[in-house]
Coordinates of C-alpha atoms in Angstrom, one line a residue:
X1 CA -12.5 -2.0 32.9
X2 CA -12.9 -0.6 29.4
X3 CA -9.6 -1.7 27.8
X4 CA -8.9 -1.5 24.1
X5 CA -7.8 -4.4 21.9
X6 CA -6.0 -3.3 18.8
X7 CA -5.6 -5.8 15.9
X8 CA -3.3 -5.7 12.9
X9 CA -4.5 -8.5 10.5
X10 CA -2.0 -10.4 8.5
X11 CA -0.9 -8.5 5.4
X12 CA 1.9 -10.6 4.0
X13 CA 3.2 -14.1 4.2
X14 CA 6.7 -13.1 5.2
X15 CA 8.6 -10.1 6.5
X16 CA 6.1 -8.3 8.8
X17 CA 6.4 -4.6 9.0
X18 CA 6.0 -2.2 12.0
X19 CA 2.2 -1.8 12.3
X20 CA 2.3 2.0 12.0
X21 CA -1.5 2.4 11.6
X22 CA -2.2 0.6 14.9
X23 CA 0.6 2.4 16.7
X24 CA -0.7 5.8 15.6
X25 CA -4.0 5.3 17.5
X26 CA -2.2 3.5 20.3
X27 CA -0.1 6.7 20.8
X28 CA -3.1 8.9 21.3
X29 CA -4.8 6.6 23.9
X30 CA -1.6 5.9 25.8
X31 CA -2.1 7.0 29.4
X32 CA -5.9 7.2 29.0
X33 CA -6.8 3.6 28.2
X34 CA -5.1 0.4 28.8
X35 CA -4.7 -1.5 25.6
X36 CA -3.2 -4.7 24.1
X37 CA -1.9 -5.3 20.6
X38 CA -2.4 -8.4 18.5
X39 CA -0.5 -8.7 15.3
X40 CA -1.8 -11.3 12.9
X41 CA 1.5 -11.3 11.0
X42 CA 3.2 -12.7 14.1
X43 CA 0.5 -15.1 15.4
X44 CA -0.1 -18.6 14.1
X45 CA -3.7 -18.3 15.3
X46 CA -4.6 -14.7 16.2
X47 CA -8.1 -15.6 17.3
X48 CA -6.7 -17.6 20.2
X49 CA -4.8 -14.6 21.5
X50 CA -7.8 -12.3 20.8
X51 CA -10.2 -14.6 22.6
X52 CA -7.9 -14.9 25.6
X53 CA -8.0 -11.1 26.0
X54 CA -11.8 -10.8 25.5
X55 CA -12.6 -13.7 27.8
X56 CA -11.3 -11.6 30.8
X57 CA -14.3 -9.3 30.3
X58 CA -12.0 -6.3 30.6
X59 CA -11.9 -5.3 26.9
X60 CA -14.9 -3.3 25.7
X61 CA -13.4 -2.0 22.4
X62 CA -11.9 -3.8 19.4
X63 CA -10.0 -1.7 16.9
X64 CA -9.0 -3.2 13.6
X65 CA -7.0 -1.7 10.8
X66 CA -7.9 -3.0 7.4
X67 CA -6.4 -2.6 3.9
X68 CA -8.0 -4.2 0.9
X69 CA -6.7 -7.7 0.1
X70 CA -5.1 -10.2 2.5
X71 CA -6.0 -8.3 5.7
X72 CA -9.7 -9.0 5.1
X73 CA -9.0 -12.7 5.4
X74 CA -8.5 -12.3 9.2
X75 CA -10.4 -9.1 9.8
X76 CA -13.8 -10.4 8.6
X77 CA -14.1 -13.8 10.3
X78 CA -12.5 -12.5 13.6
X79 CA -14.8 -9.5 13.8
X80 CA -17.8 -11.7 13.0
X81 CA -16.8 -14.2 15.8
X82 CA -16.3 -11.4 18.3
X83 CA -19.9 -10.1 17.5
X84 CA -21.3 -13.6 18.0
X85 CA -19.3 -14.5 21.2
X86 CA -18.9 -11.0 22.8
X87 CA -21.9 -8.9 21.5
X88 CA -21.2 -6.2 24.1
X89 CA -17.8 -5.4 22.6
X90 CA -17.8 -2.3 20.2
X91 CA -16.1 -3.1 16.9
X92 CA -14.3 -0.2 15.2
X93 CA -12.6 -0.5 11.8
X94 CA -10.2 1.9 10.2
X95 CA -8.1 1.9 7.0
X96 CA -8.6 2.2 3.2
X97 CA -11.0 -0.7 2.8
X98 CA -13.8 0.4 5.2
X99 CA -13.4 4.0 4.3
X100 CA -14.0 3.3 0.6
X101 CA -16.6 0.5 1.2
X102 CA -18.6 1.7 4.2
X103 CA -22.0 0.3 3.1
X104 CA -20.9 -3.3 2.8
X105 CA -18.9 -3.1 6.0
X106 CA -21.6 -1.5 8.2
X107 CA -24.4 -3.6 6.7
X108 CA -22.5 -6.8 7.8
X109 CA -23.8 -6.3 11.3
X110 CA -20.5 -6.9 13.0
X111 CA -18.8 -3.6 12.5
X112 CA -20.2 -0.7 14.5
X113 CA -18.0 2.3 13.4
X114 CA -15.5 3.2 10.7
X115 CA -12.7 5.7 11.3
X116 CA -12.6 7.5 8.0
X117 CA -9.0 8.7 7.5
X118 CA -6.8 9.9 10.3
X119 CA -7.9 8.5 13.7
X120 CA -5.7 10.4 16.1
X121 CA -8.6 12.6 17.3
X122 CA -11.6 10.6 16.1
X123 CA -10.7 7.3 17.8
X124 CA -10.2 8.6 21.4
X125 CA -13.2 10.9 21.1
X126 CA -15.4 8.0 20.0
X127 CA -14.1 5.8 22.9
X128 CA -15.0 8.6 25.3
X129 CA -18.5 9.1 23.8
X130 CA -19.2 5.4 24.0
X131 CA -18.0 5.2 27.6
X132 CA -20.1 8.2 28.8
X133 CA -23.1 7.9 26.5
X134 CA -22.3 11.2 24.8
X135 CA -23.3 12.1 21.3
X136 CA -20.8 10.9 18.7
X137 CA -22.6 12.4 15.6
X138 CA -20.4 15.5 15.8
X139 CA -17.1 13.6 15.9
X140 CA -15.3 14.2 12.6
X141 CA -13.8 11.4 10.4
X142 CA -16.5 9.0 11.5
X143 CA -18.9 6.7 9.5
X144 CA -21.7 4.8 11.2
X145 CA -25.1 3.3 10.5
X146 CA -27.9 5.7 11.5
X147 CA -31.7 5.5 11.3
X148 CA -31.7 6.9 7.8
X149 CA -28.8 4.9 6.5
X150 CA -25.1 5.3 6.4
X151 CA -23.9 8.6 8.0
X152 CA -20.5 10.2 7.3
X153 CA -19.5 13.0 9.6
X154 CA -17.4 16.0 8.4
X155 CA -13.8 15.7 7.5
X156 CA -11.3 17.1 10.0
X157 CA -8.2 19.0 9.1
X158 CA -5.0 17.1 8.5
X159 CA -3.2 17.3 11.8
X160 CA 0.2 18.8 12.4
X161 CA 2.3 15.7 12.3
X162 CA 5.0 17.2 14.6
X163 CA 2.3 17.8 17.3
X164 CA 1.2 14.2 17.4
X165 CA 2.6 12.0 20.2
X166 CA 5.5 9.7 19.3
X167 CA 4.6 6.2 18.3
X168 CA 4.9 3.8 21.4
X169 CA 7.6 1.6 20.0
X170 CA 8.6 0.3 23.5
X171 CA 5.0 -0.7 24.2
X172 CA 4.9 -2.6 21.0
X173 CA 8.2 -4.2 22.0
X174 CA 6.5 -5.5 25.1
X175 CA 3.9 -7.4 23.0
X176 CA 6.2 -8.4 20.2
X177 CA 10.0 -8.0 20.0
X178 CA 10.5 -5.0 17.7
X179 CA 13.5 -6.7 16.1
X180 CA 11.0 -9.2 14.5
X181 CA 9.7 -6.3 12.4
X182 CA 13.1 -5.3 11.1
X183 CA 13.5 -7.9 8.3
X184 CA 16.1 -8.5 5.7
X185 CA 15.2 -6.8 2.4
X186 CA 16.9 -5.6 -0.8
X187 CA 17.7 -2.4 1.1
X188 CA 19.3 -3.8 4.2
X189 CA 19.4 -6.6 6.8
X190 CA 17.1 -4.8 9.3
X191 CA 14.7 -2.6 7.4
X192 CA 12.5 -0.1 9.2
X193 CA 9.0 0.6 7.9
X194 CA 8.1 4.2 8.5
X195 CA 5.3 6.6 7.7
X196 CA 6.2 10.3 7.7
X197 CA 3.1 12.0 6.2
X198 CA -0.6 11.8 5.6
X199 CA -2.4 12.0 2.3
X200 CA -1.4 13.2 -1.2
X201 CA -2.0 16.6 -2.9
X202 CA -3.3 14.9 -6.1
X203 CA -6.6 13.4 -7.2
X204 CA -5.8 10.4 -9.4
X205 CA -9.1 8.8 -10.4
X206 CA -7.9 5.2 -9.8
X207 CA -6.3 5.8 -6.3
X208 CA -8.0 4.7 -3.0
X209 CA -6.3 7.5 -1.1
X210 CA -8.3 10.3 -3.0
X211 CA -11.8 9.7 -1.5
X212 CA -10.2 9.8 2.0
X213 CA -7.9 12.8 1.8
X214 CA -9.3 14.7 -1.1
X215 CA -6.0 16.1 -2.4
X216 CA -4.6 17.1 1.0
X217 CA -1.1 16.3 2.4
X218 CA 0.8 17.1 5.6
X219 CA 4.2 15.9 6.5
X220 CA 6.3 15.5 9.6
X221 CA 9.4 17.7 9.8
X222 CA 12.7 16.2 8.6
X223 CA 14.2 16.7 12.0
X224 CA 11.5 14.5 13.8
X225 CA 11.7 11.9 11.0
X226 CA 15.5 11.7 11.6
X227 CA 15.1 11.5 15.4
X228 CA 12.6 8.5 15.0
X229 CA 14.9 6.7 12.6
X230 CA 17.9 7.4 14.7
X231 CA 16.1 5.9 17.7
X232 CA 15.2 2.8 15.8
X233 CA 18.7 2.4 14.6
X234 CA 20.4 2.9 17.9
X235 CA 18.0 1.1 20.1
X236 CA 16.9 -1.8 17.8
X237 CA 19.5 -2.1 15.1
X238 CA 17.6 -0.8 12.1
X239 CA 19.9 -0.2 9.1
X240 CA 17.6 0.6 6.1
X241 CA 14.3 2.4 5.6
X242 CA 11.1 1.9 3.6
X243 CA 9.0 5.1 3.6
X244 CA 5.4 3.9 3.1
X245 CA 4.0 7.4 2.6
X246 CA 1.5 7.8 -0.3
X247 CA 3.9 10.6 -1.5
X248 CA 7.1 11.0 0.5
X249 CA 8.6 13.6 -1.9
X250 CA 6.0 16.3 -2.0
X251 CA 8.4 18.9 -0.5
X252 CA 11.8 19.1 -2.0
X253 CA 13.0 21.2 1.0
X254 CA 12.0 18.5 3.4
X255 CA 13.5 15.7 1.3
X256 CA 16.8 17.5 1.1
X257 CA 16.9 18.4 4.7
X258 CA 16.2 14.8 5.7
X259 CA 18.8 13.5 3.3
X260 CA 21.5 15.7 4.8
X261 CA 20.5 14.5 8.3
X262 CA 20.5 10.8 7.5
X263 CA 23.6 10.7 5.4
X264 CA 26.1 10.2 8.3
X265 CA 24.0 7.1 9.4
X266 CA 24.9 5.1 6.3
X267 CA 21.3 3.8 5.8
X268 CA 19.8 2.8 2.4
X269 CA 16.3 4.1 1.9
X270 CA 13.3 3.9 -0.5
X271 CA 10.1 5.9 -0.9
X272 CA 7.1 6.6 -3.2
X273 CA 6.9 9.7 -5.3
X274 CA 5.6 11.3 -8.5
X275 CA 7.6 11.7 -11.7
X276 CA 6.4 15.2 -12.4
X277 CA 7.2 16.2 -8.8
X278 CA 10.7 14.9 -8.5
X279 CA 11.5 15.9 -12.1
X280 CA 11.3 19.5 -10.8
X281 CA 14.0 18.8 -8.2
X282 CA 17.4 20.3 -9.0
X283 CA 20.4 18.1 -9.9
X284 CA 22.0 19.1 -6.6
X285 CA 19.0 17.8 -4.7
X286 CA 19.1 14.5 -6.5
X287 CA 22.8 14.2 -5.8
X288 CA 22.2 14.8 -2.1
X289 CA 19.4 12.2 -2.0
X290 CA 21.6 9.6 -3.6
X291 CA 24.6 10.4 -1.4
X292 CA 22.3 10.0 1.6
X293 CA 21.4 6.4 0.7
X294 CA 18.3 6.9 -1.5
X295 CA 18.6 3.8 -3.7
X296 CA 15.2 3.3 -5.4
X297 CA 12.0 5.3 -5.7
X298 CA 8.5 4.0 -6.6
X299 CA 6.6 6.0 -9.3
X300 CA 3.2 5.6 -10.8
X301 CA 4.0 5.8 -14.5
X302 CA 0.6 4.2 -15.2
X303 CA 0.6 4.3 -19.0
X304 CA 2.4 5.7 -22.0
X305 CA -0.9 7.0 -23.5
X306 CA -1.3 10.8 -22.8
X307 CA -5.1 10.6 -23.4
X308 CA -5.5 7.9 -20.7
X309 CA -3.2 9.8 -18.4
X310 CA -5.7 12.7 -18.7
X311 CA -8.6 10.5 -17.9
X312 CA -6.8 9.2 -14.9
X313 CA -6.8 12.8 -13.7
X314 CA -3.4 12.5 -12.2
X315 CA -3.0 16.3 -12.0
X316 CA 0.4 17.9 -12.4
X317 CA 2.2 17.7 -15.7
X318 CA 3.1 14.0 -16.2
X319 CA 3.2 12.9 -19.8
X320 CA 4.7 10.0 -21.8
X321 CA 7.6 12.1 -22.9
X322 CA 8.4 13.0 -19.3
X323 CA 8.2 9.4 -18.2
X324 CA 10.8 8.5 -20.9
X325 CA 13.1 11.4 -20.1
X326 CA 12.9 10.9 -16.4
X327 CA 13.9 7.3 -16.6
X328 CA 17.1 8.5 -18.3
X329 CA 17.6 11.3 -15.8
X330 CA 17.5 8.9 -12.9
X331 CA 20.2 6.8 -14.5
X332 CA 22.6 9.7 -14.2
X333 CA 22.2 9.8 -10.4
X334 CA 22.2 6.0 -9.9
X335 CA 18.7 6.0 -8.4
X336 CA 16.6 3.2 -9.6
X337 CA 13.2 4.3 -10.8
X338 CA 10.5 1.7 -9.9
X339 CA 7.7 2.3 -12.5
X340 CA 4.3 0.8 -12.0
X341 CA 1.9 0.5 -15.0
X342 CA -1.8 -0.1 -15.0
X343 CA -2.9 -2.1 -18.0
X344 CA -6.4 -2.9 -19.1
X345 CA -8.2 0.4 -18.6
X346 CA -11.7 0.6 -19.9
X347 CA -12.4 1.8 -23.5
X348 CA -15.4 2.0 -25.8
X349 CA -14.6 -1.2 -27.7
X350 CA -12.7 -4.4 -27.1
X351 CA -10.4 -3.5 -30.0
X352 CA -9.5 -0.3 -28.3
X353 CA -8.7 -2.0 -25.0
X354 CA -6.4 -4.5 -26.8
X355 CA -4.7 -1.8 -28.8
X356 CA -3.9 0.1 -25.6
X357 CA -2.5 -3.0 -24.0
X358 CA -0.2 -3.6 -27.0
X359 CA 0.9 0.1 -26.9
X360 CA 1.7 -0.1 -23.2
X361 CA 3.7 -3.2 -23.6
X362 CA 5.7 -1.5 -26.4
X363 CA 6.1 1.6 -24.1
X364 CA 7.4 -0.5 -21.2
X365 CA 10.0 -2.1 -23.5
X366 CA 11.0 1.4 -24.7
X367 CA 11.5 2.5 -21.1
X368 CA 13.8 -0.5 -20.4
X369 CA 15.8 0.4 -23.5
X370 CA 16.3 3.9 -22.1
X371 CA 17.3 2.8 -18.6
X372 CA 17.6 -1.0 -18.2
X373 CA 17.8 -0.7 -14.4
X374 CA 14.2 0.7 -14.3
X375 CA 12.1 -1.7 -12.3
X376 CA 8.7 -2.5 -13.9
X377 CA 5.6 -3.4 -11.9
X378 CA 2.4 -4.3 -13.8
X379 CA -1.1 -4.1 -12.4
X380 CA -4.4 -4.9 -14.0
X381 CA -6.8 -2.0 -13.8
X382 CA -9.0 -2.3 -10.7
X383 CA -11.8 0.1 -10.2
X384 CA -11.8 2.5 -7.2
X385 CA -15.1 4.2 -6.2
X386 CA -13.9 7.7 -7.0
X387 CA -17.3 9.3 -7.7
X388 CA -17.4 11.7 -10.7
X389 CA -14.3 10.5 -12.5
X390 CA -14.6 9.6 -16.2
X391 CA -13.0 6.2 -15.6
X392 CA -15.3 5.2 -12.9
X393 CA -18.4 6.3 -14.9
X394 CA -17.1 4.0 -17.7
X395 CA -16.6 1.2 -15.2
X396 CA -20.2 1.5 -14.0
X397 CA -21.5 1.6 -17.5
X398 CA -19.8 -1.7 -18.2
X399 CA -21.9 -3.5 -15.6
X400 CA -19.2 -3.9 -13.0
X401 CA -20.1 -3.8 -9.3
X402 CA -18.5 -4.5 -6.0
X403 CA -19.6 -7.4 -3.7
X404 CA -22.8 -6.6 -1.8
X405 CA -21.9 -8.9 1.1
X406 CA -18.8 -8.4 3.2
X407 CA -17.9 -12.1 3.4
X408 CA -17.7 -12.2 -0.4
X409 CA -14.6 -10.0 -0.3
X410 CA -12.6 -12.9 1.0
X411 CA -13.3 -15.2 -1.8
X412 CA -10.1 -16.0 -3.7
X413 CA -11.0 -14.0 -6.9
X414 CA -12.0 -10.9 -5.0
X415 CA -8.8 -11.0 -2.8
X416 CA -6.7 -11.2 -6.0
X417 CA -8.8 -8.3 -7.3
X418 CA -7.6 -6.1 -4.4
X419 CA -4.0 -7.0 -5.3
X420 CA -4.8 -5.9 -8.9
X421 CA -4.0 -9.3 -10.2
X422 CA -7.5 -10.5 -11.1
X423 CA -9.7 -7.7 -12.3
X424 CA -13.1 -9.3 -12.6
X425 CA -13.9 -6.4 -15.0
X426 CA -16.3 -7.0 -17.9
X427 CA -14.3 -5.3 -20.6
X428 CA -11.2 -7.4 -20.1
X429 CA -11.4 -10.7 -22.0
X430 CA -9.4 -13.8 -21.0
X431 CA -7.3 -13.2 -24.1
X432 CA -6.4 -9.7 -22.9
X433 CA -5.6 -10.9 -19.4
X434 CA -3.4 -13.8 -20.7
X435 CA -1.5 -11.4 -22.9
X436 CA -0.7 -9.1 -20.0
X437 CA 0.3 -11.9 -17.7
X438 CA 2.3 -13.7 -20.3
X439 CA 4.2 -10.5 -21.1
X440 CA 4.8 -9.9 -17.4
X441 CA 6.3 -13.4 -17.1
X442 CA 8.7 -12.9 -20.0
X443 CA 9.6 -9.4 -18.8
X444 CA 10.3 -10.6 -15.2
X445 CA 12.5 -13.4 -16.7
X446 CA 14.5 -11.2 -19.0
X447 CA 14.8 -8.4 -16.4
X448 CA 14.4 -10.1 -13.0
X449 CA 13.8 -7.6 -10.2
X450 CA 16.8 -6.6 -8.2
X451 CA 14.7 -6.7 -5.1
X452 CA 14.6 -10.5 -5.1
X453 CA 17.6 -11.1 -2.8
X454 CA 17.2 -14.9 -3.0
X455 CA 17.7 -15.1 -6.7
X456 CA 21.3 -15.9 -7.5
X457 CA 23.3 -14.6 -10.4
X458 CA 23.2 -18.1 -11.9
X459 CA 19.5 -18.3 -11.8
X460 CA 19.1 -14.8 -13.2
X461 CA 21.3 -15.8 -16.1
X462 CA 19.3 -18.9 -16.9
X463 CA 16.0 -17.0 -16.8
X464 CA 17.4 -14.2 -19.0
X465 CA 18.8 -16.7 -21.6
X466 CA 15.6 -18.7 -21.8
X467 CA 13.5 -15.6 -22.2
X468 CA 15.7 -13.6 -24.6
X469 CA 14.1 -14.8 -27.9
X470 CA 10.6 -14.3 -26.5
X471 CA 11.4 -10.8 -25.3
X472 CA 13.1 -9.6 -28.4
X473 CA 10.6 -11.0 -30.9
X474 CA 7.4 -10.4 -28.9
X475 CA 6.5 -14.1 -28.7
X476 CA 5.0 -13.9 -25.2
X477 CA 2.2 -16.5 -25.7
X478 CA 2.1 -19.3 -23.0
X479 CA 5.7 -19.0 -21.6
X480 CA 5.3 -22.2 -19.6
X481 CA 9.0 -22.9 -19.3
X482 CA 9.5 -19.5 -17.6
X483 CA 6.5 -19.9 -15.3
X484 CA 7.9 -23.2 -14.1
X485 CA 11.3 -21.6 -13.3
X486 CA 9.7 -18.7 -11.5
X487 CA 7.5 -21.1 -9.5
X488 CA 10.4 -23.5 -8.8
X489 CA 12.7 -20.6 -7.6
X490 CA 9.9 -18.8 -5.8
X491 CA 10.4 -15.6 -7.8
X492 CA 9.4 -12.7 -5.6
X493 CA 7.1 -10.0 -7.0
X494 CA 7.5 -6.8 -4.9
X495 CA 4.0 -5.5 -5.8
X496 CA 2.5 -8.4 -3.9
X497 CA 5.1 -9.3 -1.2
X498 CA 7.2 -6.1 -0.9
X499 CA 11.0 -6.3 -0.8

């Protein structure tokens, strides 16, 4: 038999989320191929489970989703072991990492194909071609190694999300109790992870989504989103929602319609959006969103420097003035803006890099003075291979390059690179990195994230008191006393661990 084994590598130490990427391809092969799901987040030793399936000789295809960072730690060695022990099994990867790094993945010798973007049509078409011996070179959204090198087939349209089959939640429940995916978070005691759209209509030069979707977006209707959420609430007890879309709020009409539908369910929800998009929403729309349970929204503020914002090619109209004003506007509606900043972008001289870091630190403090409830997330600039962008050209000129061997991506420093915590970039000196991280420690102590539900009011008070002088005077250097407390109390950073 030609069964399919679908693998979701571990992505977090705690609080596993519903594996939506695996379920999306499972949905389109349901009824055509028998399949099994292995989730590395819920297995102590996923290889043992995977090996038990492959040893039956019934599984001919291995599909693995792979984001940059922690998922590589399981995806790479397990795929390599499959190739060594079961060479007849075809190994297919999908996700942001292989789509953005196809050469290093395919040259490894243990990945046969990459699904480049949405796999709802590509994946089953590829399975059929491999089964029948048909030509796969015309299948869209596919990357493979040909006689002349790496081959990328054409991009397919973004599919009508309402026309796609529903995710097979009950099939997943047969492999792993779905209630194990509905964890306790800042939003609720049983939080649903949901994906309602594909892509993003903007072309930020630092974003891994851009090379895959090329400024395209398509969303599921508000009615179908509501029906899915309602099902997960009624059948499995979900009481809060994390929307993991790259940009949930593209359509004000869709957002408002969903907000009206979900309001009677009394569910708290969170999503990702753009400042310049939601700032165009009417006050009435924002009121409806908040009344429906929208408690926090993640925004890429990036920097307070308008020149760098232009280089980032975010599109739209976002500016430092708008970032400031929008933080104040969100306070009026009691919606917490979660601003992420990217510090350490490349510049012509080290002095310019350091100056920009200092300016962004000052800008972050200004935002907190405007709206103290604003959540701040700090990333170190990590290059994304967006060809043609000014930022990436400057990155290449600096001598930076990605690993040339797939296994090198799971070394500790490169794994942290993918989490934007260890940049490995030539233009950032140890002094610059220390300044950013020391400020982050002081900031997180003076304004601890509300999303750390384990941190008591007493602990928050101690951290704020101990960090007050440092925060107010700018003495961020070597805050060892604060680092000890954060380590002792296992301070949670949402940019690494989620809520």
